[in-house]
Amino acid sequence: MNAVAIGPLVFSNARFQAVLAIFVFLAVVELIAWRWPRHAQDARPWSILALLSWIGAARLGFVGAEWDSFAAAPLDVLALWQGGFDPLAGLAGFGVVTLLGTLRRPSVAAPLLAAAACAGIAVAGARLALPDEASGRLPEIALPDLSGRPVPLTDAEGRPVVINLWASWCPPCRREMPMMMEVATARDDAAVRFANQRERAATISDFLRRQGLASDAVLRDPDGRLMERFDLLGLPSTLFFDAEGRLEAVHTGEISRAQLNARIDDLTRETP
């Protein structure tokens, strides 16, 4: 299972764990402030600062590691909803702010550390209950392109394969597709394909024409076979297969340029 569905909302495991950690952290701080009011004045503001420092440091750590991708689109640094965080860098940022808070207000240490410990336990429990597993193989099937010609998914000339599942009605699909097509054009070390889910060829062609996007790598999956095969809960979803056809990773939700390039780099490093 690589995603969690809560009503109409679908979260990747990583996003769900991040939301859970934030909720538990703030809830524990509030519980401590309610139970021991003398801590409230110090604990609440410092908990917000510590949380923001974790998010900011984790983001900067990821941006620094993937700067080549962010240099091509610097504003992507602000697209926090796409994901891309370095947990260790975030932990360092949290630790610095917690230390500063403790030096100024010793009563801050216990609430922040207790809340952080509870958040960590909650995330660990979520990981055990919802393991981020990626298993399976590239299906030996052919999907039609927009002209109706069948294209075997395994026809990749020995390269890794990336398959993006999308639909024209899906806002994050529309946002990420131009970037993904740019990456697909710029890299020849992986075969990147776009498998539309359950839409007519005319609808797909009209969308691509209006957006000024190429149709070369676009395939149709009119019955949603790929979503069913890999038990995917929502769109967009991106599947990453190594050169041997093994599924190595699944990304649920909008993907950033940096994450896409990093995943492809991981696949190509594994290619003999």
mmCIF file of C-alpha atoms in Angstrom:
data_model
loop_
_atom_site.group_PDB
_atom_site.id
_atom_site.type_symbol
_atom_site.label_atom_id
_atom_site.label_comp_id
_atom_site.label_asym_id
_atom_site.label_seq_id
_atom_site.Cartn_x
_atom_site.Cartn_y
_atom_site.Cartn_z
ATOM 1 C CA MET A 1 0.000 0.000 0.000
ATOM 2 C CA ASN A 2 1.533 3.300 -1.101
ATOM 3 C CA ALA A 3 -1.303 5.689 -0.296
ATOM 4 C CA VAL A 4 -4.075 6.376 2.183
ATOM 5 C CA ALA A 5 -7.603 7.405 1.203
ATOM 6 C CA ILE A 6 -9.621 9.535 3.638
ATOM 7 C CA GLY A 7 -12.962 10.184 2.013
ATOM 8 C CA PRO A 8 -12.287 11.819 -1.363
ATOM 9 C CA LEU A 9 -8.717 12.737 -0.386
ATOM 10 C CA VAL A 10 -5.767 10.512 -1.282
ATOM 11 C CA PHE A 11 -2.420 10.956 0.475
ATOM 12 C CA SER A 12 0.838 9.232 -0.310
ATOM 13 C CA ASN A 13 2.210 7.412 2.723
ATOM 14 C CA ALA A 14 4.908 10.061 3.172
ATOM 15 C CA ARG A 15 2.406 12.923 3.094
ATOM 16 C CA PHE A 16 0.046 11.108 5.452
ATOM 17 C CA GLN A 17 2.874 10.492 7.916
ATOM 18 C CA ALA A 18 3.916 14.152 7.742
ATOM 19 C CA VAL A 19 0.364 15.344 8.430
ATOM 20 C CA LEU A 20 0.044 12.819 11.257
ATOM 21 C CA ALA A 21 3.328 13.957 12.826
ATOM 22 C CA ILE A 22 2.305 17.626 12.718
ATOM 23 C CA PHE A 23 -1.121 16.874 14.192
ATOM 24 C CA VAL A 24 0.254 14.724 17.025
ATOM 25 C CA PHE A 25 3.044 17.202 17.820
ATOM 26 C CA LEU A 26 0.666 20.165 18.131
ATOM 27 C CA ALA A 27 -1.970 18.106 19.957
ATOM 28 C CA VAL A 28 0.508 16.947 22.606
ATOM 29 C CA VAL A 29 1.792 20.488 23.127
ATOM 30 C CA GLU A 30 -1.796 21.696 23.605
ATOM 31 C CA LEU A 31 -2.526 18.825 25.990
ATOM 32 C CA ILE A 32 0.516 19.700 28.097
ATOM 33 C CA ALA A 33 -0.399 23.396 28.049
ATOM 34 C CA TRP A 34 -3.938 22.536 29.203
ATOM 35 C CA ARG A 35 -2.803 20.103 31.895
ATOM 36 C CA TRP A 36 0.036 22.299 33.174
ATOM 37 C CA PRO A 37 -0.982 25.904 32.446
ATOM 38 C CA ARG A 38 2.326 27.319 33.644
ATOM 39 C CA HIS A 39 3.926 25.816 30.516
ATOM 40 C CA ALA A 40 1.382 27.249 28.092
ATOM 41 C CA GLN A 41 2.875 30.717 27.616
ATOM 42 C CA ASP A 42 6.267 29.317 26.610
ATOM 43 C CA ALA A 43 5.336 26.007 25.012
ATOM 44 C CA ARG A 44 2.881 27.248 22.387
ATOM 45 C CA PRO A 45 5.046 29.841 20.586
ATOM 46 C CA TRP A 46 8.183 27.741 20.760
ATOM 47 C CA SER A 47 6.345 24.689 19.431
ATOM 48 C CA ILE A 48 5.314 26.667 16.336
ATOM 49 C CA LEU A 49 8.872 27.916 15.856
ATOM 50 C CA ALA A 50 10.269 24.408 16.275
ATOM 51 C CA LEU A 51 7.757 22.967 13.810
ATOM 52 C CA LEU A 52 8.462 25.643 11.204
ATOM 53 C CA SER A 53 12.195 25.129 11.673
ATOM 54 C CA TRP A 54 11.791 21.406 11.000
ATOM 55 C CA ILE A 55 9.814 22.058 7.820
ATOM 56 C CA GLY A 56 12.159 24.792 6.610
ATOM 57 C CA ALA A 57 15.377 22.923 7.348
ATOM 58 C CA ALA A 58 14.044 19.687 5.850
ATOM 59 C CA ARG A 59 13.047 21.520 2.679
ATOM 60 C CA LEU A 60 16.378 23.346 2.398
ATOM 61 C CA GLY A 61 18.236 20.089 2.915
ATOM 62 C CA PHE A 62 16.366 18.479 0.027
ATOM 63 C CA VAL A 63 16.772 21.547 -2.198
ATOM 64 C CA GLY A 64 20.505 21.567 -1.568
ATOM 65 C CA ALA A 65 20.822 17.885 -2.433
ATOM 66 C CA GLU A 66 18.809 18.296 -5.656
ATOM 67 C CA TRP A 67 19.917 21.802 -6.625
ATOM 68 C CA ASP A 68 20.556 20.932 -10.270
ATOM 69 C CA SER A 69 16.835 20.288 -10.715
ATOM 70 C CA PHE A 70 15.722 23.318 -8.712
ATOM 71 C CA ALA A 71 18.104 25.582 -10.617
ATOM 72 C CA ALA A 72 16.022 24.928 -13.731
ATOM 73 C CA ALA A 73 12.864 26.086 -11.931
ATOM 74 C CA PRO A 74 13.757 28.039 -8.744
ATOM 75 C CA LEU A 75 10.137 28.757 -7.809
ATOM 76 C CA ASP A 76 9.665 25.019 -7.281
ATOM 77 C CA VAL A 77 11.434 25.547 -3.955
ATOM 78 C CA LEU A 78 8.156 27.027 -2.689
ATOM 79 C CA ALA A 79 5.992 24.128 -3.920
ATOM 80 C CA LEU A 80 5.934 22.366 -0.558
ATOM 81 C CA TRP A 81 2.783 20.417 -1.450
ATOM 82 C CA GLN A 82 4.800 18.434 -3.996
ATOM 83 C CA GLY A 83 6.905 16.934 -1.235
ATOM 84 C CA GLY A 84 10.678 16.752 -1.078
ATOM 85 C CA PHE A 85 12.119 16.982 2.442
ATOM 86 C CA ASP A 86 15.292 15.759 4.130
ATOM 87 C CA PRO A 87 14.255 14.341 7.535
ATOM 88 C CA LEU A 88 17.748 14.559 9.032
ATOM 89 C CA ALA A 89 18.131 18.210 8.053
ATOM 90 C CA GLY A 90 14.698 18.846 9.535
ATOM 91 C CA LEU A 91 15.690 17.134 12.760
ATOM 92 C CA ALA A 92 18.778 19.351 12.949
ATOM 93 C CA GLY A 93 16.659 22.477 12.508
ATOM 94 C CA PHE A 94 14.225 21.304 15.162
ATOM 95 C CA GLY A 95 17.094 20.556 17.528
ATOM 96 C CA VAL A 96 18.638 24.013 17.110
ATOM 97 C CA VAL A 97 15.377 25.820 17.862
ATOM 98 C CA THR A 98 14.606 23.524 20.790
ATOM 99 C CA LEU A 99 18.060 24.195 22.230
ATOM 100 C CA LEU A 100 17.643 27.956 21.844
ATOM 101 C CA GLY A 101 14.215 27.782 23.447
ATOM 102 C CA THR A 102 15.556 25.742 26.350
ATOM 103 C CA LEU A 103 18.383 28.210 26.956
ATOM 104 C CA ARG A 104 15.913 31.088 27.099
ATOM 105 C CA ARG A 105 13.055 29.260 28.819
ATOM 106 C CA PRO A 106 14.071 25.979 30.480
ATOM 107 C CA SER A 107 10.408 24.996 30.845
ATOM 108 C CA VAL A 108 10.182 24.698 27.038
ATOM 109 C CA ALA A 109 12.313 21.555 26.807
ATOM 110 C CA ALA A 110 9.913 19.013 28.338
ATOM 111 C CA PRO A 111 6.811 19.900 26.246
ATOM 112 C CA LEU A 112 8.729 20.056 22.958
ATOM 113 C CA LEU A 113 10.654 16.852 23.508
ATOM 114 C CA ALA A 114 7.562 14.994 24.729
ATOM 115 C CA ALA A 115 5.567 16.172 21.710
ATOM 116 C CA ALA A 116 8.389 15.238 19.334
ATOM 117 C CA ALA A 117 8.663 11.776 20.901
ATOM 118 C CA CYS A 118 4.910 11.192 20.542
ATOM 119 C CA ALA A 119 5.014 12.357 16.920
ATOM 120 C CA GLY A 120 7.883 9.974 16.236
ATOM 121 C CA ILE A 121 5.994 7.074 17.811
ATOM 122 C CA ALA A 122 2.908 7.902 15.736
ATOM 123 C CA VAL A 123 4.934 7.934 12.508
ATOM 124 C CA ALA A 124 6.651 4.668 13.420
ATOM 125 C CA GLY A 125 3.256 3.088 14.033
ATOM 126 C CA ALA A 126 1.958 4.386 10.712
ATOM 127 C CA ARG A 127 4.956 2.916 8.904
ATOM 128 C CA LEU A 128 4.345 -0.470 10.474
ATOM 129 C CA ALA A 129 0.633 -0.373 9.686
ATOM 130 C CA LEU A 130 1.090 1.066 6.188
ATOM 131 C CA PRO A 131 4.412 -0.188 4.799
ATOM 132 C CA ASP A 132 5.530 1.745 1.727
ATOM 133 C CA GLU A 133 5.877 -1.335 -0.423
ATOM 134 C CA ALA A 134 6.576 -1.381 -4.133
ATOM 135 C CA SER A 135 6.311 -4.824 -5.656
ATOM 136 C CA GLY A 136 5.406 -6.218 -9.026
ATOM 137 C CA ARG A 137 6.717 -6.189 -12.548
ATOM 138 C CA LEU A 138 6.190 -4.155 -15.677
ATOM 139 C CA PRO A 139 3.135 -5.755 -17.297
ATOM 140 C CA GLU A 140 3.735 -7.466 -20.614
ATOM 141 C CA ILE A 141 0.816 -5.713 -22.228
ATOM 142 C CA ALA A 142 0.421 -3.240 -25.052
ATOM 143 C CA LEU A 143 -1.558 -0.023 -24.701
ATOM 144 C CA PRO A 144 -2.798 1.908 -27.729
ATOM 145 C CA ASP A 145 -1.374 5.296 -28.614
ATOM 146 C CA LEU A 146 -3.695 8.031 -29.833
ATOM 147 C CA SER A 147 -3.681 6.613 -33.349
ATOM 148 C CA GLY A 148 -4.739 3.211 -32.035
ATOM 149 C CA ARG A 149 -1.369 1.542 -32.626
ATOM 150 C CA PRO A 150 -0.531 -0.900 -29.786
ATOM 151 C CA VAL A 151 2.670 -0.036 -27.905
ATOM 152 C CA PRO A 152 4.219 -2.755 -25.681
ATOM 153 C CA LEU A 153 5.128 -1.337 -22.277
ATOM 154 C CA THR A 154 8.201 -3.568 -22.177
ATOM 155 C CA ASP A 155 9.602 -2.095 -25.401
ATOM 156 C CA ALA A 156 12.153 0.202 -23.739
ATOM 157 C CA GLU A 157 15.475 -0.875 -25.314
ATOM 158 C CA GLY A 158 16.860 -2.104 -22.004
ATOM 159 C CA ARG A 159 16.216 1.157 -20.168
ATOM 160 C CA PRO A 160 14.259 1.812 -16.973
ATOM 161 C CA VAL A 161 10.605 2.683 -17.529
ATOM 162 C CA VAL A 162 8.594 5.457 -15.887
ATOM 163 C CA ILE A 163 4.814 5.390 -16.344
ATOM 164 C CA ASN A 164 2.716 8.358 -15.282
ATOM 165 C CA LEU A 165 -0.993 7.613 -14.825
ATOM 166 C CA TRP A 166 -3.108 10.681 -15.462
ATOM 167 C CA ALA A 167 -6.411 12.133 -16.669
ATOM 168 C CA SER A 168 -7.285 15.472 -18.220
ATOM 169 C CA TRP A 169 -9.838 16.253 -15.470
ATOM 170 C CA CYS A 170 -7.179 15.914 -12.736
ATOM 171 C CA PRO A 171 -5.688 19.335 -11.710
ATOM 172 C CA PRO A 172 -2.346 18.022 -10.352
ATOM 173 C CA CYS A 173 -1.990 15.869 -13.479
ATOM 174 C CA ARG A 174 -2.354 18.965 -15.634
ATOM 175 C CA ARG A 175 0.161 20.887 -13.524
ATOM 176 C CA GLU A 176 2.906 18.275 -13.596
ATOM 177 C CA MET A 177 2.582 17.039 -17.176
ATOM 178 C CA PRO A 178 4.465 19.874 -18.975
ATOM 179 C CA MET A 179 7.393 19.474 -16.584
ATOM 180 C CA MET A 180 7.373 15.693 -16.898
ATOM 181 C CA MET A 181 7.388 15.912 -20.683
ATOM 182 C CA GLU A 182 10.360 18.303 -20.504
ATOM 183 C CA VAL A 183 12.259 15.809 -18.359
ATOM 184 C CA ALA A 184 11.278 12.946 -20.672
ATOM 185 C CA THR A 185 12.635 14.877 -23.663
ATOM 186 C CA ALA A 186 15.843 15.883 -21.900
ATOM 187 C CA ARG A 187 16.722 12.382 -20.680
ATOM 188 C CA ASP A 188 17.359 9.401 -22.898
ATOM 189 C CA ASP A 189 18.384 7.063 -20.071
ATOM 190 C CA ALA A 190 14.780 6.135 -19.226
ATOM 191 C CA ALA A 191 11.583 5.579 -21.191
ATOM 192 C CA VAL A 192 8.895 7.903 -19.812
ATOM 193 C CA ARG A 193 5.303 7.207 -20.819
ATOM 194 C CA PHE A 194 1.984 8.788 -19.963
ATOM 195 C CA ALA A 195 -0.907 6.336 -19.600
ATOM 196 C CA ASN A 196 -4.222 8.159 -19.655
ATOM 197 C CA GLN A 197 -6.875 6.512 -17.522
ATOM 198 C CA ARG A 198 -10.344 5.822 -18.925
ATOM 199 C CA GLU A 199 -10.701 8.744 -21.329
ATOM 200 C CA ARG A 200 -11.548 8.781 -25.025
ATOM 201 C CA ALA A 201 -8.855 9.489 -27.604
ATOM 202 C CA ALA A 202 -10.669 12.639 -28.747
ATOM 203 C CA THR A 203 -10.732 14.008 -25.198
ATOM 204 C CA ILE A 204 -7.017 13.330 -24.749
ATOM 205 C CA SER A 205 -6.069 14.837 -28.117
ATOM 206 C CA ASP A 206 -8.117 17.960 -27.435
ATOM 207 C CA PHE A 207 -6.456 18.424 -24.041
ATOM 208 C CA LEU A 208 -2.944 17.993 -25.458
ATOM 209 C CA ARG A 209 -3.679 20.397 -28.308
ATOM 210 C CA ARG A 210 -5.003 23.097 -25.969
ATOM 211 C CA GLN A 211 -1.999 22.715 -23.671
ATOM 212 C CA GLY A 212 0.520 22.616 -26.511
ATOM 213 C CA LEU A 213 1.845 19.228 -25.398
ATOM 214 C CA ALA A 214 3.282 16.463 -27.560
ATOM 215 C CA SER A 215 1.451 13.176 -27.938
ATOM 216 C CA ASP A 216 4.433 10.938 -28.766
ATOM 217 C CA ALA A 217 4.656 9.230 -25.361
ATOM 218 C CA VAL A 218 0.943 9.327 -24.542
ATOM 219 C CA LEU A 219 -0.898 6.013 -24.331
ATOM 220 C CA ARG A 220 -4.487 5.106 -23.556
ATOM 221 C CA ASP A 221 -5.533 2.770 -20.766
ATOM 222 C CA PRO A 222 -9.296 2.873 -21.388
ATOM 223 C CA ASP A 223 -10.116 0.194 -18.817
ATOM 224 C CA GLY A 224 -7.757 1.449 -16.104
ATOM 225 C CA ARG A 225 -5.818 -1.800 -16.106
ATOM 226 C CA LEU A 226 -2.671 -0.262 -14.650
ATOM 227 C CA MET A 227 -4.528 1.298 -11.714
ATOM 228 C CA GLU A 228 -6.137 -2.044 -10.941
ATOM 229 C CA ARG A 229 -2.947 -4.050 -11.456
ATOM 230 C CA PHE A 230 -0.995 -1.958 -8.939
ATOM 231 C CA ASP A 231 -3.903 -1.171 -6.595
ATOM 232 C CA LEU A 232 -3.544 2.590 -7.000
ATOM 233 C CA LEU A 233 -5.992 4.821 -5.153
ATOM 234 C CA GLY A 234 -5.773 8.090 -7.055
ATOM 235 C CA LEU A 235 -4.289 10.229 -9.797
ATOM 236 C CA PRO A 236 -1.692 11.213 -10.646
ATOM 237 C CA SER A 237 0.417 8.189 -9.812
ATOM 238 C CA THR A 238 3.869 7.506 -11.220
ATOM 239 C CA LEU A 239 5.412 4.033 -11.436
ATOM 240 C CA PHE A 240 9.173 3.512 -11.607
ATOM 241 C CA PHE A 241 10.508 0.251 -13.072
ATOM 242 C CA ASP A 242 14.165 -0.716 -13.339
ATOM 243 C CA ALA A 243 15.728 -2.003 -16.549
ATOM 244 C CA GLU A 244 14.748 -5.558 -15.589
ATOM 245 C CA GLY A 245 11.086 -4.585 -15.270
ATOM 246 C CA ARG A 246 10.912 -4.666 -11.468
ATOM 247 C CA LEU A 247 8.732 -2.046 -9.790
ATOM 248 C CA GLU A 248 11.069 -0.017 -7.588
ATOM 249 C CA ALA A 249 8.877 2.879 -6.446
ATOM 250 C CA VAL A 250 5.409 4.387 -6.668
ATOM 251 C CA HIS A 251 4.794 8.109 -6.277
ATOM 252 C CA THR A 252 1.197 9.053 -5.485
ATOM 253 C CA GLY A 253 0.205 12.658 -6.130
ATOM 254 C CA GLU A 254 1.937 15.516 -7.903
ATOM 255 C CA ILE A 255 5.658 14.999 -8.395
ATOM 256 C CA SER A 256 8.313 17.705 -8.605
ATOM 257 C CA ARG A 257 11.097 17.978 -11.164
ATOM 258 C CA ALA A 258 13.649 17.229 -8.447
ATOM 259 C CA GLN A 259 11.847 14.107 -7.238
ATOM 260 C CA LEU A 260 11.360 12.832 -10.784
ATOM 261 C CA ASN A 261 15.016 13.304 -11.682
ATOM 262 C CA ALA A 262 16.138 11.777 -8.391
ATOM 263 C CA ARG A 263 13.991 8.683 -8.961
ATOM 264 C CA ILE A 264 15.290 8.261 -12.505
ATOM 265 C CA ASP A 265 18.860 8.701 -11.248
ATOM 266 C CA ASP A 266 18.246 5.909 -8.729
ATOM 267 C CA LEU A 267 16.979 3.637 -11.510
ATOM 268 C CA THR A 268 19.868 4.355 -13.855
ATOM 269 C CA ARG A 269 22.432 3.749 -11.111
ATOM 270 C CA GLU A 270 20.975 0.264 -10.731
ATOM 271 C CA THR A 271 21.207 -0.412 -14.474
ATOM 272 C CA PRO A 272 24.306 -2.498 -15.282
#
